[in-house]
XYZ file of C-alpha atoms in Angstrom:
569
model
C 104.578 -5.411 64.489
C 108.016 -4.730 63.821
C 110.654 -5.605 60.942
C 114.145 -5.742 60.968
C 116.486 -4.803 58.126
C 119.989 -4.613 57.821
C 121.822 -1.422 56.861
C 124.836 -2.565 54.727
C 128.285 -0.476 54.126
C 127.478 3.255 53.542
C 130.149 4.574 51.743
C 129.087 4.291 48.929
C 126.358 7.248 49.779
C 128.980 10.067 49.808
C 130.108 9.321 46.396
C 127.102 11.045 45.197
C 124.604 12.699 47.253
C 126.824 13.965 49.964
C 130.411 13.906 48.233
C 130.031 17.986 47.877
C 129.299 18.214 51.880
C 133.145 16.393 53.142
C 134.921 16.439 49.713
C 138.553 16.574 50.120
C 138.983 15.781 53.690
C 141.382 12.989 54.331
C 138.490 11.276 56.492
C 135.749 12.195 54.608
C 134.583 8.059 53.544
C 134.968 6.744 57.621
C 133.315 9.984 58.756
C 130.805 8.978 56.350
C 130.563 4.920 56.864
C 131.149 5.897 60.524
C 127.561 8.398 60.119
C 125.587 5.936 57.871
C 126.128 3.165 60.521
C 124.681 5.297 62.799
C 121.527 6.129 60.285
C 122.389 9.397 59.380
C 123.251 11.353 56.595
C 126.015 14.014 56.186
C 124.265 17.622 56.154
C 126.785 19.513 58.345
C 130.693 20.117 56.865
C 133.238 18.679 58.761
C 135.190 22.110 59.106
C 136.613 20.999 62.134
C 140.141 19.209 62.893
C 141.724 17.839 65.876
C 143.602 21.512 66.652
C 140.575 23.647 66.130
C 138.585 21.367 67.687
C 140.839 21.087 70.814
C 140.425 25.373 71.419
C 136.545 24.956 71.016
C 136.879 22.598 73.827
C 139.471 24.406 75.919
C 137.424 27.532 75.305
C 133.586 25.890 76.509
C 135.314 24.936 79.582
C 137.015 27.947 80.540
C 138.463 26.364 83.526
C 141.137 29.221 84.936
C 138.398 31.762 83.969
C 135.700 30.241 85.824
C 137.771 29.004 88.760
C 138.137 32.907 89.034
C 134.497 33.821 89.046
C 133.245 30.840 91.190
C 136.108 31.814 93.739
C 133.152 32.236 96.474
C 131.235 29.662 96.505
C 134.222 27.242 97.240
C 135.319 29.783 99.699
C 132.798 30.654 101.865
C 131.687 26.668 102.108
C 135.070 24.945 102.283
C 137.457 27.730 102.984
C 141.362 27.789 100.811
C 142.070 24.567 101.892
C 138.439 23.024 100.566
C 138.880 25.307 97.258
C 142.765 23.800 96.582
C 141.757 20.431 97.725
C 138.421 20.569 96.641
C 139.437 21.513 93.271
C 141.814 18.733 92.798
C 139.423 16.255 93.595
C 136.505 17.213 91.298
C 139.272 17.225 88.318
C 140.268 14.045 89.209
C 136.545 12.439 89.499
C 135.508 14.763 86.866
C 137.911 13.243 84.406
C 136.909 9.447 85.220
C 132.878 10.862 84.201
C 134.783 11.974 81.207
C 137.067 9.370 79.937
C 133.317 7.133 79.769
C 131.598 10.102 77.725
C 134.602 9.688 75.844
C 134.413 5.820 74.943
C 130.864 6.599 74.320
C 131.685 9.238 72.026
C 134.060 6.661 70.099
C 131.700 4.134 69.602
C 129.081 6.607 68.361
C 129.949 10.304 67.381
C 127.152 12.142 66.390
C 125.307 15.471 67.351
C 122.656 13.824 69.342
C 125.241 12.507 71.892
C 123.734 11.337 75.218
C 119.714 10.773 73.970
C 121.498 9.197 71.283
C 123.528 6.615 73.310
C 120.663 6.058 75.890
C 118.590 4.786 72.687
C 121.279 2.205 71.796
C 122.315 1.013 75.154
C 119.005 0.316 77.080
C 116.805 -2.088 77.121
C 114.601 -1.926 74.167
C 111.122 -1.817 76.661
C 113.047 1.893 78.299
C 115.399 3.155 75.386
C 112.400 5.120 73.639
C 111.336 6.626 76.633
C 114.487 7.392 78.384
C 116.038 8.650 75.477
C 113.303 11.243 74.815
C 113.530 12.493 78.811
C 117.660 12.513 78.422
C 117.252 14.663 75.421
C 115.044 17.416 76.774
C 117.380 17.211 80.108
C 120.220 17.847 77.906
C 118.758 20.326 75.658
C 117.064 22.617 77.849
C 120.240 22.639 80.451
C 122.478 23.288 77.126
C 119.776 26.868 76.511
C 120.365 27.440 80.856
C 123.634 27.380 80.020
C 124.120 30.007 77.107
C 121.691 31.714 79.216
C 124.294 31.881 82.485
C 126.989 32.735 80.423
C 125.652 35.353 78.698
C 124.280 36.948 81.787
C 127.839 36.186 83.058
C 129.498 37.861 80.513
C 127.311 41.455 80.870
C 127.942 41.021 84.724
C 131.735 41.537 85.166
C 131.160 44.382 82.307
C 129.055 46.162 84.757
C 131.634 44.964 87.769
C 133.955 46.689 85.387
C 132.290 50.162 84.948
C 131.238 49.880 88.782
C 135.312 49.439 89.536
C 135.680 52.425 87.379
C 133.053 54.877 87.976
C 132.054 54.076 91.723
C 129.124 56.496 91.554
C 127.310 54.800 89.056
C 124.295 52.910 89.794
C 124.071 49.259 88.446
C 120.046 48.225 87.071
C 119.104 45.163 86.101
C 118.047 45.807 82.635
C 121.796 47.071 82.280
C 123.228 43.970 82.073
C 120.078 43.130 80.662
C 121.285 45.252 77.241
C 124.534 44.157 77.516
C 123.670 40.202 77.723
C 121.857 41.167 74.566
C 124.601 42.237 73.121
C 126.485 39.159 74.147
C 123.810 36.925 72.219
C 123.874 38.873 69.151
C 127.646 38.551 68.486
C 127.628 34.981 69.434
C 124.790 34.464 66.737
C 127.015 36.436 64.074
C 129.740 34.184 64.631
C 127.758 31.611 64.604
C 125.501 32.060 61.162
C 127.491 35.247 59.293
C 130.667 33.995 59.641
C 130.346 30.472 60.804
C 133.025 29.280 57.876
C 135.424 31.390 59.842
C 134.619 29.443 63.521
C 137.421 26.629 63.100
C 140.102 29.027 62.617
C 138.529 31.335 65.246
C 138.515 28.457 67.678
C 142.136 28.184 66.477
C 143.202 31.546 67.678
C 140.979 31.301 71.157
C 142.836 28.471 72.089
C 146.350 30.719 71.810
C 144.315 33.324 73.434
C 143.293 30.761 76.393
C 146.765 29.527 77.168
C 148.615 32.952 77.042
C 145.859 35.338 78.912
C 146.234 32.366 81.452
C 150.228 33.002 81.860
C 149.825 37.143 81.344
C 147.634 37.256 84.211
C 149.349 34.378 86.417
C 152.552 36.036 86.119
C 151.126 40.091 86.640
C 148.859 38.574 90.202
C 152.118 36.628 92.043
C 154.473 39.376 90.609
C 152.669 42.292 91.849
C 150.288 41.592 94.870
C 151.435 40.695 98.430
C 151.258 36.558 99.232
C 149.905 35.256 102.237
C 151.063 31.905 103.800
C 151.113 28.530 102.582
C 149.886 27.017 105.807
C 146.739 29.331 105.299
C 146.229 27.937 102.070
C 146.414 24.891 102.388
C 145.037 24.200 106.030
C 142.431 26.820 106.938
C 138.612 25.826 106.508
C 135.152 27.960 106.471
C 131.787 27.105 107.300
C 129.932 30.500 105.906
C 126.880 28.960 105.507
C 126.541 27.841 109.099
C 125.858 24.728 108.441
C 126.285 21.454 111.124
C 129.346 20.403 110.494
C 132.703 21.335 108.267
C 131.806 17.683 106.167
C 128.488 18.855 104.792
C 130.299 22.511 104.069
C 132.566 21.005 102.406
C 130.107 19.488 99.979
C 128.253 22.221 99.527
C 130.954 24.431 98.210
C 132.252 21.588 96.256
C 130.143 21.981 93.561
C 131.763 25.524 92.558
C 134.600 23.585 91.942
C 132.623 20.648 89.715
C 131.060 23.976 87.830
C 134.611 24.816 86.442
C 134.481 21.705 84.186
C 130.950 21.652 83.187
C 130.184 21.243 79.595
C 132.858 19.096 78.332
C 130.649 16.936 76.368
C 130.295 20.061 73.771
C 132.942 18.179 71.513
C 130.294 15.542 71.357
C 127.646 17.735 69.829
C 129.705 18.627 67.345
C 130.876 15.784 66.271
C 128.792 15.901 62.797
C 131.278 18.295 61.970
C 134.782 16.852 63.106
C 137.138 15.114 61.029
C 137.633 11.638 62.237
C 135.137 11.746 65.312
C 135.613 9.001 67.098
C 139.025 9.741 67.444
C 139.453 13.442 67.313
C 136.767 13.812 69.898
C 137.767 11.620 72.759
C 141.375 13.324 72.276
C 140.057 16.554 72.478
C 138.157 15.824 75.543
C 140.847 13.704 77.543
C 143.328 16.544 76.671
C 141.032 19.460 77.047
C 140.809 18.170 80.955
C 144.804 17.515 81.642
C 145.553 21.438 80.402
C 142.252 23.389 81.615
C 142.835 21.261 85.400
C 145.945 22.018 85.163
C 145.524 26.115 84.806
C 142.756 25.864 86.889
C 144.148 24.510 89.928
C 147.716 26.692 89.399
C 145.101 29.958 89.526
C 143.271 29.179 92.057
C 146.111 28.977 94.591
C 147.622 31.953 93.031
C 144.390 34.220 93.640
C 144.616 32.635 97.345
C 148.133 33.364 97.624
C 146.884 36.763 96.939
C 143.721 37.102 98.483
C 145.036 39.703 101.057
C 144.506 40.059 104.308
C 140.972 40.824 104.066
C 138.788 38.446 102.508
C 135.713 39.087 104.022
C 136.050 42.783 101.878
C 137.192 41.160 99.272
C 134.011 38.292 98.385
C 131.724 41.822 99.310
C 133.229 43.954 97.011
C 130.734 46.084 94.941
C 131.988 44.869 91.468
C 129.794 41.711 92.529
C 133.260 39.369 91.556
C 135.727 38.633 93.865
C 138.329 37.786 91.592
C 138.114 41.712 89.926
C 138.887 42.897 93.932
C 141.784 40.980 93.913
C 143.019 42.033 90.945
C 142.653 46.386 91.774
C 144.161 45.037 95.485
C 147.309 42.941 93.876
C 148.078 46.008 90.978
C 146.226 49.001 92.862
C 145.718 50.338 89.702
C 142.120 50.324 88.148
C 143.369 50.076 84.758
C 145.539 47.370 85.352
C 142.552 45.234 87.221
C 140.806 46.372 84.250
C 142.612 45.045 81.452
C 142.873 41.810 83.498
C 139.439 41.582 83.810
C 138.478 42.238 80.183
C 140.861 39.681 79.216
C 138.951 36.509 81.286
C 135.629 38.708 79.703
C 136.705 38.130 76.484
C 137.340 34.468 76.722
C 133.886 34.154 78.642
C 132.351 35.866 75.116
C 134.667 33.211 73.570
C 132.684 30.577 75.493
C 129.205 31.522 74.896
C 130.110 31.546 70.534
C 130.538 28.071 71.855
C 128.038 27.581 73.947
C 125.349 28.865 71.302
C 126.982 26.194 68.836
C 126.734 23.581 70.923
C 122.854 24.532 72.398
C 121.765 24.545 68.499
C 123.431 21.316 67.334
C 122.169 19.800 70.327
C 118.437 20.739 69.623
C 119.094 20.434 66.018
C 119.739 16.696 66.138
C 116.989 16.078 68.926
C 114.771 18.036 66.202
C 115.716 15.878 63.511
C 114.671 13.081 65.452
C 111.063 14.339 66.404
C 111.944 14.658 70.064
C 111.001 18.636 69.786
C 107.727 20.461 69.094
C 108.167 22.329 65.750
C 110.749 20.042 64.719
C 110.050 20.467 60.603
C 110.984 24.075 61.708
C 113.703 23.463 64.092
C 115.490 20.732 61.897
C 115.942 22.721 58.794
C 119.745 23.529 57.741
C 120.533 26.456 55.555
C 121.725 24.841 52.412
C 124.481 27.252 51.378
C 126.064 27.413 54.750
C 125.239 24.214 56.177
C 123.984 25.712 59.567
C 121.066 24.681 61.530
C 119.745 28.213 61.281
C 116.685 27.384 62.748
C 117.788 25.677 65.602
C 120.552 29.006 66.381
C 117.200 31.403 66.455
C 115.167 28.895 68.921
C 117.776 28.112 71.385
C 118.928 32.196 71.810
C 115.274 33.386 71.384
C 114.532 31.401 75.063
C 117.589 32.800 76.975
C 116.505 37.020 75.176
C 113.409 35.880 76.869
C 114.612 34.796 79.924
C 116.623 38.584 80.568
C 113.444 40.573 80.472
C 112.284 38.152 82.891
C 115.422 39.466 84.943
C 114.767 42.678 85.024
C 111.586 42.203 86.838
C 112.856 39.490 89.355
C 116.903 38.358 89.521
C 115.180 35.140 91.711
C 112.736 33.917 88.905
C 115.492 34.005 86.008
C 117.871 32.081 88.628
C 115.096 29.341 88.878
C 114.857 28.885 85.329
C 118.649 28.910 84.272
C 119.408 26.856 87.676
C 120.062 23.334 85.703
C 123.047 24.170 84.093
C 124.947 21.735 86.377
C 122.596 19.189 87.614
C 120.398 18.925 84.155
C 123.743 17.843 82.124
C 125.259 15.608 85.136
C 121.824 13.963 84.970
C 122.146 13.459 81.537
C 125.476 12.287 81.998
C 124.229 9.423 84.439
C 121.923 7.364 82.131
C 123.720 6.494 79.092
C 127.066 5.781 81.287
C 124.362 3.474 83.715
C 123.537 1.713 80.744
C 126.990 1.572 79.394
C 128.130 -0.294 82.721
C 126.117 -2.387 82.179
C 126.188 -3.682 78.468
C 130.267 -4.001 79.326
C 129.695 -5.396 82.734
C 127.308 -7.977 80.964
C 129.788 -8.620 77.826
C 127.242 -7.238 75.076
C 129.567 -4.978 73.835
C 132.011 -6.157 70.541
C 135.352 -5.849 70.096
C 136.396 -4.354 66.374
C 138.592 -6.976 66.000
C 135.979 -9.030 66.057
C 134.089 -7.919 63.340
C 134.764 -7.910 59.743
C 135.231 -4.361 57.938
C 131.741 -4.746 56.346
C 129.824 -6.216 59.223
C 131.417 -3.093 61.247
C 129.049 -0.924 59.332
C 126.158 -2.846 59.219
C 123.254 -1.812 61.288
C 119.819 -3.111 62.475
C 117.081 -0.718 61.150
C 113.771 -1.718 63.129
C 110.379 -0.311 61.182
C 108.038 0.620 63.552
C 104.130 0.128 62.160
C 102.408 0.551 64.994
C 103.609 3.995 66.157
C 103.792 5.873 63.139
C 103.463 9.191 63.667
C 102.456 10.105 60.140
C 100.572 7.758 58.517
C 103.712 6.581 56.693
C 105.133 3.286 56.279
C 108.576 4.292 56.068
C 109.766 4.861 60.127
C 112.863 3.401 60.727
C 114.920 3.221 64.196
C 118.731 2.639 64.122
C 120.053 -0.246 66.207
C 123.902 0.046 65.177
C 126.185 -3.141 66.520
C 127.471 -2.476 69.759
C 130.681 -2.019 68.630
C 133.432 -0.563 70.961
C 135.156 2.280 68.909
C 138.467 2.708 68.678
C 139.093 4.929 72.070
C 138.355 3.095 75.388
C 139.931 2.114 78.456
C 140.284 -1.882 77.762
C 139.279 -4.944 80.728
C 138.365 -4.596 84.419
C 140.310 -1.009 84.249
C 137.554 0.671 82.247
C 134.567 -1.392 84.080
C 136.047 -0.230 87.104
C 135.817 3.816 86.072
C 132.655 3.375 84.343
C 131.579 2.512 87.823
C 133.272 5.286 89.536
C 132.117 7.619 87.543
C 128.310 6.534 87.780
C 128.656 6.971 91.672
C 130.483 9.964 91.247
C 127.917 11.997 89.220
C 125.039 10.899 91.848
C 126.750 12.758 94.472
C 127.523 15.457 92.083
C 123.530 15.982 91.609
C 122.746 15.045 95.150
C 124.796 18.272 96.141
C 124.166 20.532 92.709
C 120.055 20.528 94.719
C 121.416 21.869 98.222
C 121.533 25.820 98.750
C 124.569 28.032 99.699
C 123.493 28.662 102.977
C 121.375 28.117 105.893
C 118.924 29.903 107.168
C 117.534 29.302 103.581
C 115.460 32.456 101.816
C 113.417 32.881 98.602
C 116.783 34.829 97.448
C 119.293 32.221 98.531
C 117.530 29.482 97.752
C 119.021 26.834 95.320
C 116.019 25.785 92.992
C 117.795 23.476 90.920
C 115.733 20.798 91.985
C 112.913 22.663 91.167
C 113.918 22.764 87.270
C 115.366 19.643 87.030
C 112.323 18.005 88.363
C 109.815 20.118 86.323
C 111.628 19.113 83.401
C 111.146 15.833 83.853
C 107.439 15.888 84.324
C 107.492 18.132 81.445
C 109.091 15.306 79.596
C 106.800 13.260 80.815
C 103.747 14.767 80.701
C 104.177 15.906 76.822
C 105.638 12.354 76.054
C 102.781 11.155 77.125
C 100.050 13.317 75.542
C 102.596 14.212 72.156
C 106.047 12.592 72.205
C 105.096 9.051 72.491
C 103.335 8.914 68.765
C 105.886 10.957 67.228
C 109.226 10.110 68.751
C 110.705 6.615 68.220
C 113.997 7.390 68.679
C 116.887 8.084 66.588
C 115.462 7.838 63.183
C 117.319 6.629 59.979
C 117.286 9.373 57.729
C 114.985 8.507 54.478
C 117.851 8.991 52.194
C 119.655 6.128 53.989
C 116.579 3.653 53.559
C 115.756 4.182 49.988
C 119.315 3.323 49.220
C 118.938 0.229 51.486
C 115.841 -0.471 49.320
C 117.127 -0.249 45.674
C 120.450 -2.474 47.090
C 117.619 -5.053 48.028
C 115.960 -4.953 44.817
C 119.202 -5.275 42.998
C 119.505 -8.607 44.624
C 115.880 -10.041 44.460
């Protein structure tokens, strides 16, 4: 049995209960109206604007710094001319996946992002379902990636002391301690001083754009080039496989890596002054300057490869890109300070990373998708943090480095979804996206009055109710474009593109670097990804199907509703 309500204009709510959260923010009422429509209350502060927003962004993506890192995989499968090339393409197609998760943003910007959208744009027999699997997909490859970077992080520290004291002897449970250390500064940022993070973000994104000149300028001023015609025309096959096509795929996805994780603007969007704009900005504009750098440093570090590259992708350090550095100055200290600059930006990324993980599992949390989720849903009322949700989601990656020390392979299985968990995620809500706007189900504003804009469809599920209570509502908000989209057959036509695009994207993410294939070598991404989706299934069935019904509308939200209908009776 289910009943329908209708949610009416909500901004009325933040006059009282939530006026202290937003007050004085120029947006503070749509951010509000724009929440309310969407069932939920305001319990984070918006601390965020468009600039600070726009360095978080820049800074998650770290696209010049992890063009650097990934160097070899592109290289060995692909060669310079399939990293240049390569990397041009995957910024291109990666921007078309973007500019949808944009619009999507626009028409509904909160925390939950992609579960979130998959619950209002599927068919109502799937949404409950496939929102629940596309939240666990997104949260647990949001935790594999903190994880990586963390990990990432303590690695070129040791490649650093290795470049410096070449009789020392690396251990796992170095980097181990020093990924720890990693975690625990991002989790001060994060909770101590989390007041500070917009202005931090503010000063990263300075730090982004001029460590990306300082060390462009110091590589093609000092080191030797090599020739164009090299870089631009030679292609590898290192991983022997069959033919230069399917190498060419393989190594592709090193480039797709370097813009992973764009869709962290999204899940903070609960704390962003006007959202629907200020996060499709930052996105779109986040991708034009971080593709930009990206693709001007990676033919600069082939430019200066060297003669030698085969010494250079085996180099002790265990990264490339710190050889090439000590070749182009031939000073250690100078490859050093070059190298704790893109370190320091990676720490950068993981603050962010750590943010985005929590209000990720925060909002799934609040919406009963999670075990524990009283627990994990709680927000620190003087700070307006989800605490709760900071401690789970860096508690699982601490866990994950002991399991490191004992076997590099296992931890690689578990943190392997980093790219093909969130592209999967990606896929369903733009499928279903296609096809409300290929169907004409979606609304233009200007069709809709200011008042019906806000107006939402609350359904009250009986039947399910996880609690005993008669008070479970699900938001159904119009399906209102928002006001950032690509308009007509343009944006039906990219929507498309972009749906193909990330299948091939996850088709590749599964294949390994190499063939012969080994245990070590081996690229178990598959592996996780399709675990977690029998997980998903498997504990929706036995748990998750009584207690999630999808995105909830927060009690506060439908007692209002109520005493506005018993005004009227």
């Amino acid at each position: 049995m289910a009943e329908d309500h209708e949610l009416g204009n909500v901004r009325s709510l933040g006059e009282g209960t939530f006026s202290g959260i937003t007050a004085g923010t120029r947006y503070r009422q749509k951010d509000e109206s724009d929440l309310g429509r969407l069932g939920k209350k305001q319990v984070l502060k918006r601390r965020f604007g468009f600039l600070s927003l726009f360095g978080f962004s820049c800074t998650i993506l770290i696209t010049w710094e992890t063009a650097l890192a990934l160097f070899q995989q592109a290289f060995r499968n692909g060669g310079p001319a399939g990293l240049v090339w390569g990397f041009v393409i995957a910024w291109t197609c990666t921007m078309s996946v973007y500019i949808v998760i944009a619009e999507m943003a626009s028409i509904a910007p909160i925390s939950g992002g992609q579960y979130f959208w998959v619950s209002i744009f599927a068919p109502p027999k799937y949404k409950r379902f496939l929102s629940y699997m596309t939240g666990w997909l997104t949260s647990i490859a949001w935790v594999a990636t903190l994880a990586t970077g963390s990990i990432f992080v303590g690695g070129i520290i040791q490649g650093l002391i290795i470049l410096n004291h070449p009789s020392y002897e690396a251990q796992p449970y170095h980097v181990t301690l020093l990924s720890f250390a990693v975690i625990f500064v991002a989790v001060f940022i994060n909770t101590v001083v989390s007041s500070l993070l917009p202005i931090i973000e503010g000063f990263i994104l300075i730090f982004h754009v001029l460590g990306f000149f300082a060390i462009l300028i110091t590589l093609v001023y000092m080191a030797p080039h090599g020739k164009a015609s090299v870089v631009f025309t030679t292609s590898l096959n290192s991983g022997n496989w069959p033919t230069q096509g399917i190498s060419y795929c393989v190594g592709f996805i090193g480039n797709v890596a370097t813009f992973v994780g764009a869709d962290a603007s999204v899940h903070m969007s609960e704390e962003i002054e006007n959202a629907s704009w200020n996060v499709p900005r930052a996105i779109i504009t986040t991708m034009v300057l971080n593709g930009a750098m990206g693709w001007a440093m990676v033919i600069a570090a082939l430019f200066c490869l060297g003669d030698d590259p085969k010494s250079v992708l085996e180099t002790p350090t265990g990264f490339p890109f710190i050889q090439i550095f000590y070749n182009g100055t031939q000073s250690a200290i100078g490859a050093t300070v070059m190298t704790a600059l893109i370190d320091g930006l990676a720490w950068c990324a993981v603050i962010g990373f750590l943010a985005t993980a929590s209000r990720m599992t925060w909002s799934f949390a609040r919406d009963r998708g999670l075990p524990f989720h009283r627990f994990i849903s709680k927000v620190e009322p003087r700070t307006s943090i989800p605490v709760m949700a900071i401690i789970v989601v860096t508690s699982i990656p601490c866990l994950l480095f002991l399991i490191r020390i004992g076997s590099a392979t296992a931890y690689d299985i578990v943190i392997s979804l980093s790219v093909s968990g969130l592209y999967a995620s990606y896929f369903i809500p733009c499928a279903f996206l296609l096809w409300r706007r290929s169907t004409g189900q979606m609304i233009e504003r200007s069709e809709l009055t200011a008042a019906d804009l806000n107006k939402s469809s609350a359904i009250k599920d009986h039947q399910n109710n996880a609690y005993g209570r008669d008070d479970n509502f699900v938001i159904q908000p119009r399906l209102v474009w928002g006001p950032w989209r690509i308009r007509g057959i343009w944006g039906t036509i990219n929507n498309a593109f972009a749906c193909t695009y990330i299948i091939f994207v996850v088709f590749w993410s599964f294949w390994p670097p190499a063939t012969p294939v080994t245990p070590e070598t081996m690229n178990y991404s598959v592996l996780m990804t399709g675990a977690v989706i029998i997980l998903s299934l498997v504990y929706y069935r036995v748990w998750g199907r009584t207690q999630y019904l999808g995105p909830l509308v927060d009690q506060d939200l439908v007692d209002s509703v109520a005493r506005q209908e018993a005004r009227t009776r």
